[in-house]
PDB file of C-alpha atoms and ligand atoms in Angstrom:
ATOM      1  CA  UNK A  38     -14.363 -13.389   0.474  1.00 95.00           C
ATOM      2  CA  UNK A  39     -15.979 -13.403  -2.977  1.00 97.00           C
ATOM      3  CA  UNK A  40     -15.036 -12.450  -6.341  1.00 98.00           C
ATOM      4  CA  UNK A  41     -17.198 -11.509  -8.798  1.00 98.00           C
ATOM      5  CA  UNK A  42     -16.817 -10.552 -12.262  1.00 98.00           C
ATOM      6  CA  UNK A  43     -18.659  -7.910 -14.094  1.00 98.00           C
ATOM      7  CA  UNK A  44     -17.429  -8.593 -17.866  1.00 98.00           C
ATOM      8  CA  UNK A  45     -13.943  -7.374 -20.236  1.00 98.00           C
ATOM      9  CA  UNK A  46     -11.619  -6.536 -16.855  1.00 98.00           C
ATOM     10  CA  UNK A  47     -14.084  -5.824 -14.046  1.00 98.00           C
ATOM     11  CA  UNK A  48     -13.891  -7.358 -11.023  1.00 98.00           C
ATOM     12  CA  UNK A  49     -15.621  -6.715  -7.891  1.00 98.00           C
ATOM     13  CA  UNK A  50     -14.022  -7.641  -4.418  1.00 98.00           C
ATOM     14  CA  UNK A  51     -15.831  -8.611  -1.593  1.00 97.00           C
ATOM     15  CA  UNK A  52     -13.592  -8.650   1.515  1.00 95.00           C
ATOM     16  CA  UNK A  53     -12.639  -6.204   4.032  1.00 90.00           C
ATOM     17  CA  UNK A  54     -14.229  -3.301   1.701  1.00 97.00           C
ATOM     18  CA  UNK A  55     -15.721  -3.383  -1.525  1.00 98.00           C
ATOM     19  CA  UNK A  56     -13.175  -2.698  -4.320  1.00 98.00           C
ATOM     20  CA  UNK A  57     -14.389  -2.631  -7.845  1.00 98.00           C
ATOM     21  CA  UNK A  58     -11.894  -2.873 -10.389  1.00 98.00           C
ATOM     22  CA  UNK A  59     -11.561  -1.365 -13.671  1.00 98.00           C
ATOM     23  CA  UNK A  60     -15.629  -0.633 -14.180  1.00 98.00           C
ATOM     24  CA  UNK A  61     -16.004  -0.865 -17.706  1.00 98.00           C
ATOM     25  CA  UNK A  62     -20.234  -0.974 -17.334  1.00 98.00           C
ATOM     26  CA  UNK A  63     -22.096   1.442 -19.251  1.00 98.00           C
ATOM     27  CA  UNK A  64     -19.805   0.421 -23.099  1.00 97.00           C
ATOM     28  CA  UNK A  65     -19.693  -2.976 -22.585  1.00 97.00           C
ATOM     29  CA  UNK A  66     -22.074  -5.126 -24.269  1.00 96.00           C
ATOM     30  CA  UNK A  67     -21.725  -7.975 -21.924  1.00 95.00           C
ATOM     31  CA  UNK A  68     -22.299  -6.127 -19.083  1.00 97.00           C
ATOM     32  CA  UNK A  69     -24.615  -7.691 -16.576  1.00 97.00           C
ATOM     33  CA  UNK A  70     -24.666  -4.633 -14.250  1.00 97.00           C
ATOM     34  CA  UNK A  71     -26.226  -0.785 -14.513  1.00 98.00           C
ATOM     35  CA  UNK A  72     -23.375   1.589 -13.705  1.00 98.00           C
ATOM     36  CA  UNK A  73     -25.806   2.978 -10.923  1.00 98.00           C
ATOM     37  CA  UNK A  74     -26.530  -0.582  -9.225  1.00 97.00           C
ATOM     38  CA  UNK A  75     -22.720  -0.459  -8.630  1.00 98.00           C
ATOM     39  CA  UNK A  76     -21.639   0.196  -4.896  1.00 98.00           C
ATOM     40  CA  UNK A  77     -18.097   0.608  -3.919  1.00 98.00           C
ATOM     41  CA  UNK A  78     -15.862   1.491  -0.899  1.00 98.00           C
ATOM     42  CA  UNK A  79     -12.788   1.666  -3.407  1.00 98.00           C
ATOM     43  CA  UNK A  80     -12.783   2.092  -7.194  1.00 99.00           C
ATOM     44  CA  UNK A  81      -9.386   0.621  -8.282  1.00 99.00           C
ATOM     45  CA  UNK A  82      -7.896   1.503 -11.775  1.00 98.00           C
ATOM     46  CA  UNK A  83      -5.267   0.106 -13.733  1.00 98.00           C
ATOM     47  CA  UNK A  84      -4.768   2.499 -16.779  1.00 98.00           C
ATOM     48  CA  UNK A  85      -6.770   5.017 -18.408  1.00 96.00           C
ATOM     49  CA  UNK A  86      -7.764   3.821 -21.472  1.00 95.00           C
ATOM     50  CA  UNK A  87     -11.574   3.838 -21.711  1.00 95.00           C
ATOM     51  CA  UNK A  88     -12.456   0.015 -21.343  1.00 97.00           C
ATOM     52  CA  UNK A  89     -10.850   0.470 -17.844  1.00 98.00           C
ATOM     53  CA  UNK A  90     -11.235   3.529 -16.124  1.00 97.00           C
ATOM     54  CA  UNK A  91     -14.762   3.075 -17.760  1.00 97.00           C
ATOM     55  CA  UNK A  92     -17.179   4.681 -15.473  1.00 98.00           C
ATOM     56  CA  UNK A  93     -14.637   4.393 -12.968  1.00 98.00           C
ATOM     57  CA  UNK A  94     -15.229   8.749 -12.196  1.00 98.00           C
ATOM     58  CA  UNK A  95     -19.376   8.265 -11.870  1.00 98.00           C
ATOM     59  CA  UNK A  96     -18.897   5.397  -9.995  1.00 98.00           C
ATOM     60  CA  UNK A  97     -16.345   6.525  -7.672  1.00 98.00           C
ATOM     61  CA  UNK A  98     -18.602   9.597  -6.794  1.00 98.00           C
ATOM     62  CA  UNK A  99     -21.986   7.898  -7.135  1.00 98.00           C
ATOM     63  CA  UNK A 100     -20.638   5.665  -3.610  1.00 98.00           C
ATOM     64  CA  UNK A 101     -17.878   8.223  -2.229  1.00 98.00           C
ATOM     65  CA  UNK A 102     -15.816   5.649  -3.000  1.00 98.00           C
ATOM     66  CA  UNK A 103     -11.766   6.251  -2.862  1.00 98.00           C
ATOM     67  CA  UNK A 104     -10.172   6.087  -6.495  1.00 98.00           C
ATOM     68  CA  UNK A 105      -7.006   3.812  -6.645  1.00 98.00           C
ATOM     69  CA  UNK A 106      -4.418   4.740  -9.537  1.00 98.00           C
ATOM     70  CA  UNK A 107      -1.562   5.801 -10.725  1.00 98.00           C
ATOM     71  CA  UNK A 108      -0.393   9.443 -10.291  1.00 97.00           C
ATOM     72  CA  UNK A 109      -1.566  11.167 -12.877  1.00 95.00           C
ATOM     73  CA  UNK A 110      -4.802   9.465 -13.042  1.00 96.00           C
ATOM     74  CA  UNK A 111      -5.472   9.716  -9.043  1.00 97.00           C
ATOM     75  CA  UNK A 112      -4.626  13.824  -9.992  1.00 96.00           C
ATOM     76  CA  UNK A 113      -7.366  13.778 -13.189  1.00 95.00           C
ATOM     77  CA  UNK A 114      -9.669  11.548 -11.112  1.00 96.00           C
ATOM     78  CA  UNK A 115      -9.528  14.613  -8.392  1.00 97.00           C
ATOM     79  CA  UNK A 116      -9.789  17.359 -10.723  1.00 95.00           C
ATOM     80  CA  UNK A 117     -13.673  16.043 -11.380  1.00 96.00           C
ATOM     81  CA  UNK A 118     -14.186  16.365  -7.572  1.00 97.00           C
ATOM     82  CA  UNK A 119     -13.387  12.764  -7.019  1.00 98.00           C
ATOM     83  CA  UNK A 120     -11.890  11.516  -3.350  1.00 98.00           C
ATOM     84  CA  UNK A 121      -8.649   9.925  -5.185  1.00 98.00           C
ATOM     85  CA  UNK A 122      -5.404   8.792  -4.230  1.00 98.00           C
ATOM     86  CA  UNK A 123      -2.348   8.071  -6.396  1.00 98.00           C
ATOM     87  CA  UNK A 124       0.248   5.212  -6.341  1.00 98.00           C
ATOM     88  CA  UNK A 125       3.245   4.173  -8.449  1.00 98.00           C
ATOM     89  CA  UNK A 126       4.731   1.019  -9.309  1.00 98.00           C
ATOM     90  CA  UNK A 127       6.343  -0.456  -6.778  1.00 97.00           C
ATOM     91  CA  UNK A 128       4.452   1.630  -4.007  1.00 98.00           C
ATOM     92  CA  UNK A 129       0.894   1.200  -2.891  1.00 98.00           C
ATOM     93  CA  UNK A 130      -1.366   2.296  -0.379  1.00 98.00           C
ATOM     94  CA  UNK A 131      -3.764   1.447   2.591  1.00 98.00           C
ATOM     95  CA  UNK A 132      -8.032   2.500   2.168  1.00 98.00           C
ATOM     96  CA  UNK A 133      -9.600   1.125   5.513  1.00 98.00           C
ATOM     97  CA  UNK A 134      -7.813  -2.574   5.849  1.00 98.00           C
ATOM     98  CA  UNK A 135      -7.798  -3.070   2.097  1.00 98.00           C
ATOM     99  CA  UNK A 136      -3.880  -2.654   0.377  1.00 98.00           C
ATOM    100  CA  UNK A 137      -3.357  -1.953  -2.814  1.00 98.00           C
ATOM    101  CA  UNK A 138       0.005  -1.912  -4.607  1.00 98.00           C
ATOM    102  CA  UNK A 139       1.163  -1.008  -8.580  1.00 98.00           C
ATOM    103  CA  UNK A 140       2.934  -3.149 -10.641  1.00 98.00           C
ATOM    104  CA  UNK A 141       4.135  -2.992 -13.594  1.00 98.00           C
ATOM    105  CA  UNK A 142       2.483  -3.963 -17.184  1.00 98.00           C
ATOM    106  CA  UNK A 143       3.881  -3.573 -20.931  1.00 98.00           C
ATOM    107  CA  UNK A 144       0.919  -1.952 -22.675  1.00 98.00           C
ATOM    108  CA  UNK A 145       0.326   1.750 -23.500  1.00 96.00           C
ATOM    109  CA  UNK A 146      -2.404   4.125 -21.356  1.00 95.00           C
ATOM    110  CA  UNK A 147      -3.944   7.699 -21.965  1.00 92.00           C
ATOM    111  CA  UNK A 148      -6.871   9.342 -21.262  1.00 90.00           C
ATOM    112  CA  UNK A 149      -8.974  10.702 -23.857  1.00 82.00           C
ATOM    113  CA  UNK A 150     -10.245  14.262 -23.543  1.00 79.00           C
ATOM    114  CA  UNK A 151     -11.923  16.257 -26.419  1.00 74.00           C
ATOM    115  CA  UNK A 152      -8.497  16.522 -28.529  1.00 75.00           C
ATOM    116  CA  UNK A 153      -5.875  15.136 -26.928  1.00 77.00           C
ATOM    117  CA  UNK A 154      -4.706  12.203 -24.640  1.00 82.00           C
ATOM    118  CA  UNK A 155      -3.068  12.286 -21.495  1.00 85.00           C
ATOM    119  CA  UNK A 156      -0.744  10.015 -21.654  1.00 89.00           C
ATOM    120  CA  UNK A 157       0.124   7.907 -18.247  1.00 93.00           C
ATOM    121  CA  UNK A 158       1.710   4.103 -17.841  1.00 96.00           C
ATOM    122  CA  UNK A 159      -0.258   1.330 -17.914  1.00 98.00           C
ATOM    123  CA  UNK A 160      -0.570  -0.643 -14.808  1.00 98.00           C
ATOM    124  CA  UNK A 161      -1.048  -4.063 -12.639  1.00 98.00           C
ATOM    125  CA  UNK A 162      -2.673  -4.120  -9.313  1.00 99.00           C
ATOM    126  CA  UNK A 163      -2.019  -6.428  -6.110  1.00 98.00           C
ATOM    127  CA  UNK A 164      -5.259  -6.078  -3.561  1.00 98.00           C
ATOM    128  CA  UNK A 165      -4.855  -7.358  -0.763  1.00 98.00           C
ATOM    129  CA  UNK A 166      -7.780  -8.272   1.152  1.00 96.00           C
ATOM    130  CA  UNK A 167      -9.258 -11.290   3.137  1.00 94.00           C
ATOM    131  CA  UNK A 168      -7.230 -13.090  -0.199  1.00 97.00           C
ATOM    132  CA  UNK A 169      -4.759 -11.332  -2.283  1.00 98.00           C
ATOM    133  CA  UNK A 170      -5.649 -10.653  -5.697  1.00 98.00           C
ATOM    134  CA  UNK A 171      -3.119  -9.901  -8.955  1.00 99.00           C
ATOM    135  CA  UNK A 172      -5.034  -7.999 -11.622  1.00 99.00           C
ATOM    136  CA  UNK A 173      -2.751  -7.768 -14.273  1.00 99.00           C
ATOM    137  CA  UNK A 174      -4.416  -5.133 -16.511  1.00 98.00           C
ATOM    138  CA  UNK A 175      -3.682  -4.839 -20.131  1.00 98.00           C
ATOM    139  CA  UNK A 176      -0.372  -6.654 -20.579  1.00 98.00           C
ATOM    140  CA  UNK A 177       1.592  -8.512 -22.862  1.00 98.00           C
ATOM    141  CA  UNK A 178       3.550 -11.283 -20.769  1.00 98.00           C
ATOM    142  CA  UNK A 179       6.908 -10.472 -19.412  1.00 98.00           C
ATOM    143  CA  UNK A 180       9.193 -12.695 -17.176  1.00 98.00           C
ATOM    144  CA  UNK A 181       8.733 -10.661 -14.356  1.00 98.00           C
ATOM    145  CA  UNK A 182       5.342 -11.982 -13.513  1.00 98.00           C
ATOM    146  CA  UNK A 183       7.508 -14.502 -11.421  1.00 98.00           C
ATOM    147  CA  UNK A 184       8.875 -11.859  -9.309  1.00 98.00           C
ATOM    148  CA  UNK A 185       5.403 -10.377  -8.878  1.00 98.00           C
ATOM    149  CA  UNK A 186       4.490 -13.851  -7.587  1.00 98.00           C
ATOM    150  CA  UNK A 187       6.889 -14.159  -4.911  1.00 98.00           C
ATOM    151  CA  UNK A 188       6.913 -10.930  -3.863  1.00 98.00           C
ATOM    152  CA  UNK A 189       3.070 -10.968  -3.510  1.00 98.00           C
ATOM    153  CA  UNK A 190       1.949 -14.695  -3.562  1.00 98.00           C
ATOM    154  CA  UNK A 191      -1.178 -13.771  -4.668  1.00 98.00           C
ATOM    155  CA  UNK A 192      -3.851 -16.392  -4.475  1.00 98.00           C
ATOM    156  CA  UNK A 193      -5.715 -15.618  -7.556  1.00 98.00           C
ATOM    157  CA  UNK A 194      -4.420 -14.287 -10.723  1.00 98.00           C
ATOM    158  CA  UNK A 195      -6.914 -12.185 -13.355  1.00 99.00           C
ATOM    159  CA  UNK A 196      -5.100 -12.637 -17.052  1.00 99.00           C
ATOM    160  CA  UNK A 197      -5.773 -10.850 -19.943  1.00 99.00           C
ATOM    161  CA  UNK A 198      -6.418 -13.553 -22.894  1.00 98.00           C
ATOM    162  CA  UNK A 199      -7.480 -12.067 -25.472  1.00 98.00           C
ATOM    163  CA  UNK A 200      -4.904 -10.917 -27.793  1.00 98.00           C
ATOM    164  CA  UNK A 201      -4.260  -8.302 -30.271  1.00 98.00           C
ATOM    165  CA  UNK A 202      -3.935  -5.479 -27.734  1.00 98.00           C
ATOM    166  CA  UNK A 203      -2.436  -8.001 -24.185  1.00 98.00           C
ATOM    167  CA  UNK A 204      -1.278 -11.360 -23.815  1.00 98.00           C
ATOM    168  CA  UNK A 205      -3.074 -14.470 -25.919  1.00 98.00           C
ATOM    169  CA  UNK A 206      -3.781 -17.172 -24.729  1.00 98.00           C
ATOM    170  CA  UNK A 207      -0.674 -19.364 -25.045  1.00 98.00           C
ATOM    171  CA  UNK A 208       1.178 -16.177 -23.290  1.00 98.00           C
ATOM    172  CA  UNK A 209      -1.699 -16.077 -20.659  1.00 98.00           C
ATOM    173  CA  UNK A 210      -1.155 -19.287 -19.588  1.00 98.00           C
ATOM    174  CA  UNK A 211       2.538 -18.719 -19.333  1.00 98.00           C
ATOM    175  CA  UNK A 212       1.518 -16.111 -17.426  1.00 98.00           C
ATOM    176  CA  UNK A 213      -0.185 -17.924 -14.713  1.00 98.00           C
ATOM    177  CA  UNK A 214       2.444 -20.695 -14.491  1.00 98.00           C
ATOM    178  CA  UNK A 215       5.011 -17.826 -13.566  1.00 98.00           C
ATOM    179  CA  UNK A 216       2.577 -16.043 -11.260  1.00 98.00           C
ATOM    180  CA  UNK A 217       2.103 -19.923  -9.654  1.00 98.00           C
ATOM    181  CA  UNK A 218      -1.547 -18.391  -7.811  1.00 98.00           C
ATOM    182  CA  UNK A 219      -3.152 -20.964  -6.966  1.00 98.00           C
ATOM    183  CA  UNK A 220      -6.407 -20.018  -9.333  1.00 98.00           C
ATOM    184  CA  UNK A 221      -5.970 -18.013 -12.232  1.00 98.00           C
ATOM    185  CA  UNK A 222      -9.238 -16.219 -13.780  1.00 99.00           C
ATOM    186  CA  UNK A 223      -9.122 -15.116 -17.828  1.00 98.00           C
ATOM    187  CA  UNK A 224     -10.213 -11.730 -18.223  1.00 98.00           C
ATOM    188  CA  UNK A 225     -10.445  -9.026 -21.854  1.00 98.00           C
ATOM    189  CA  UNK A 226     -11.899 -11.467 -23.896  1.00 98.00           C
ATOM    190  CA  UNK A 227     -14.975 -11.607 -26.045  1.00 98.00           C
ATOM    191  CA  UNK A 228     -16.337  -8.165 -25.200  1.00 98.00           C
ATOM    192  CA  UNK A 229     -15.404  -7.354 -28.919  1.00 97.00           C
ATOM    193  CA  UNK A 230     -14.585  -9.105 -32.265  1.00 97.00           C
ATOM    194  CA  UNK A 231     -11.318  -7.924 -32.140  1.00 97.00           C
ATOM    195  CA  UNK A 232     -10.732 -10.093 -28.698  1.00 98.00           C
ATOM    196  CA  UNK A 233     -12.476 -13.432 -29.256  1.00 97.00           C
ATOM    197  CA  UNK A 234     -10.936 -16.279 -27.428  1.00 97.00           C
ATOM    198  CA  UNK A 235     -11.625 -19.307 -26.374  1.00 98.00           C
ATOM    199  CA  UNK A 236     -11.319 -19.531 -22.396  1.00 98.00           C
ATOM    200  CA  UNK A 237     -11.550 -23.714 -22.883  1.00 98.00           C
ATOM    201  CA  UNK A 238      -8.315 -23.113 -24.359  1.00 98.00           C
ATOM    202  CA  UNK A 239      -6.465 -21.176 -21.915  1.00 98.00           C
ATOM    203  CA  UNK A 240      -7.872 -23.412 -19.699  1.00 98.00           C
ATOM    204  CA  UNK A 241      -6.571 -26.461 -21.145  1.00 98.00           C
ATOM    205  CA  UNK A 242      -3.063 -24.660 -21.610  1.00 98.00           C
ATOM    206  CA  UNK A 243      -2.549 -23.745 -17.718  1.00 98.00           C
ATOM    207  CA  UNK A 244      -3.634 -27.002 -16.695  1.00 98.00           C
ATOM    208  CA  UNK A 245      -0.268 -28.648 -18.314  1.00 98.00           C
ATOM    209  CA  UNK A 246       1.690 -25.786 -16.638  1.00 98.00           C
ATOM    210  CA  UNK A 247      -0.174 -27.346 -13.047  1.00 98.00           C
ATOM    211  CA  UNK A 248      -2.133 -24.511 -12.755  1.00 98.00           C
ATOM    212  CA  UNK A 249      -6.017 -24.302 -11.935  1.00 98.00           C
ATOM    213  CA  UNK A 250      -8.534 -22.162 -14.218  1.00 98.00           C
ATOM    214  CA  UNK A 251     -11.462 -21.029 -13.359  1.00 98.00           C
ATOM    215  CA  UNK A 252     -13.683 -19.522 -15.842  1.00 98.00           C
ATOM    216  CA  UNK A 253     -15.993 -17.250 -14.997  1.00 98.00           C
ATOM    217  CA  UNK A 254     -19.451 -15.911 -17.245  1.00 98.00           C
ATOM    218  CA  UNK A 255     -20.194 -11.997 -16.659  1.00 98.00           C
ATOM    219  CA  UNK A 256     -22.071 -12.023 -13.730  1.00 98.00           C
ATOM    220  CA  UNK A 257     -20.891 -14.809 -12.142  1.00 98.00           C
ATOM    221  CA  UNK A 258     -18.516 -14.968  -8.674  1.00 98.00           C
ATOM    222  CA  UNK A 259     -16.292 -17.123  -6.883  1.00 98.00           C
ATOM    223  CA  UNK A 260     -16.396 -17.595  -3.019  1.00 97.00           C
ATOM    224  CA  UNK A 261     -12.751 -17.657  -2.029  1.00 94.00           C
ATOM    225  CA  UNK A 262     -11.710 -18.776   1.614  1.00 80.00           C
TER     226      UNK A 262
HETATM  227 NI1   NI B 384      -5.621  -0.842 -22.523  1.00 72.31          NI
HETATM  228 MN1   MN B 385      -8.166  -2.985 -22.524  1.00 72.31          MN
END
């Protein structure tokens, strides 16, 4: 299975079907991707806000791809004639052999239309494919992550580093200690001024927890076995 990352929170997964998560493309400066070169069996989202449902609609119809999200995102997602369907935390569901489950994360989410926002709870996602994943979304860290670890003993943990609106990277590498995956990814850095981090450091901070970072460039992927 491979992982690949496409810059800020996006992540595509390469296992049993193609799940692209959180496709913040067309916006984001350090995008190495067109939003039309992106194919997907599944377009997962973890909260609405527009550096992660992104082009998550386009791309979602561009492939007929399934949407993954919460509730009231799955029912906006559908409203635009996309082929969605909604979860909640705790729950999850099954596209082809690919599972997907919502967890929580402590952040706020809305969508924004011409004047107003609809507002909807922010999100983590567990996909499990040929590896289980943990995409923790926007969050800032809370102790639970431990629980989301042994209920899911995911393999590889994506954590948001970048401060100001998640975790930093001193939480982030809290974070992965308490998830205990076995490789943890940084993610939401860099994209902006507002989130510049150093990954060397949450790298360096994980590794005294005992847990292995790998850092990945825009563009680049991991093969996973
Ligand atoms: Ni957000
Ligand atoms: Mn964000």
């Amino acid at each position: 299975m491979k992982l690949k990352y496409l810059g800020h929170s996006c992540f595509v997964i390469e296992g049993k079907e193609r799940v692209v998560v959180d496709p913040f493309i067309r916006d984001n400066p350090l995008s190495p991707a067109k939003v039309e070169e992106v194919k997907a069996d599944i377009v997962a989202i973890t909260h609405g806000h527009r550096d992660h449902l992104g082009d998550g609609i386009e791309i979602a119809k561009n492939n007929d791809a399934t949407l993954v999200a919460i509730h009231e995102i799955a029912v906006y997602a559908a409203s635009k004639g996309v082929k969605a369907e909604g979860i909640n935390m705790g729950g999850g569901v099954k596209v082809g052999e690919t599972e997907i489950y919502m967890v929580q994360a402590w952040h706020s989410s809305g969508i924004d239309e011409a004047n107003y926002t609809l507002s909807t709870s922010p999100a983590g996602l567990i996909i499990k494919s040929d590896a289980t994943i943990y995409h923790a979304g926007d969050t800032s860290l809370f102790s639970d992550m431990k629980l989301i670890g042994e209920l899911y003993k995911p393999q590889v943990a994506l954590l948001p580093i970048g401060g100001r609106y998640t975790m930093d990277a001193r939480q982030a590498a809290m974070a992965a200690e308490m998830v205990g995956a076995k490789i943890s990814i940084p993610m939401h850095y860099n994209t902006f001024d507002a989130i510049k981090q150093n990954p060397e450091e949450f790298k360096k901070l994980a590794e005294e927890r005992g847990r292995k970072v790998v850092i990945l460039r825009p563009g680049e992927e991991l093969e996973l076995d």
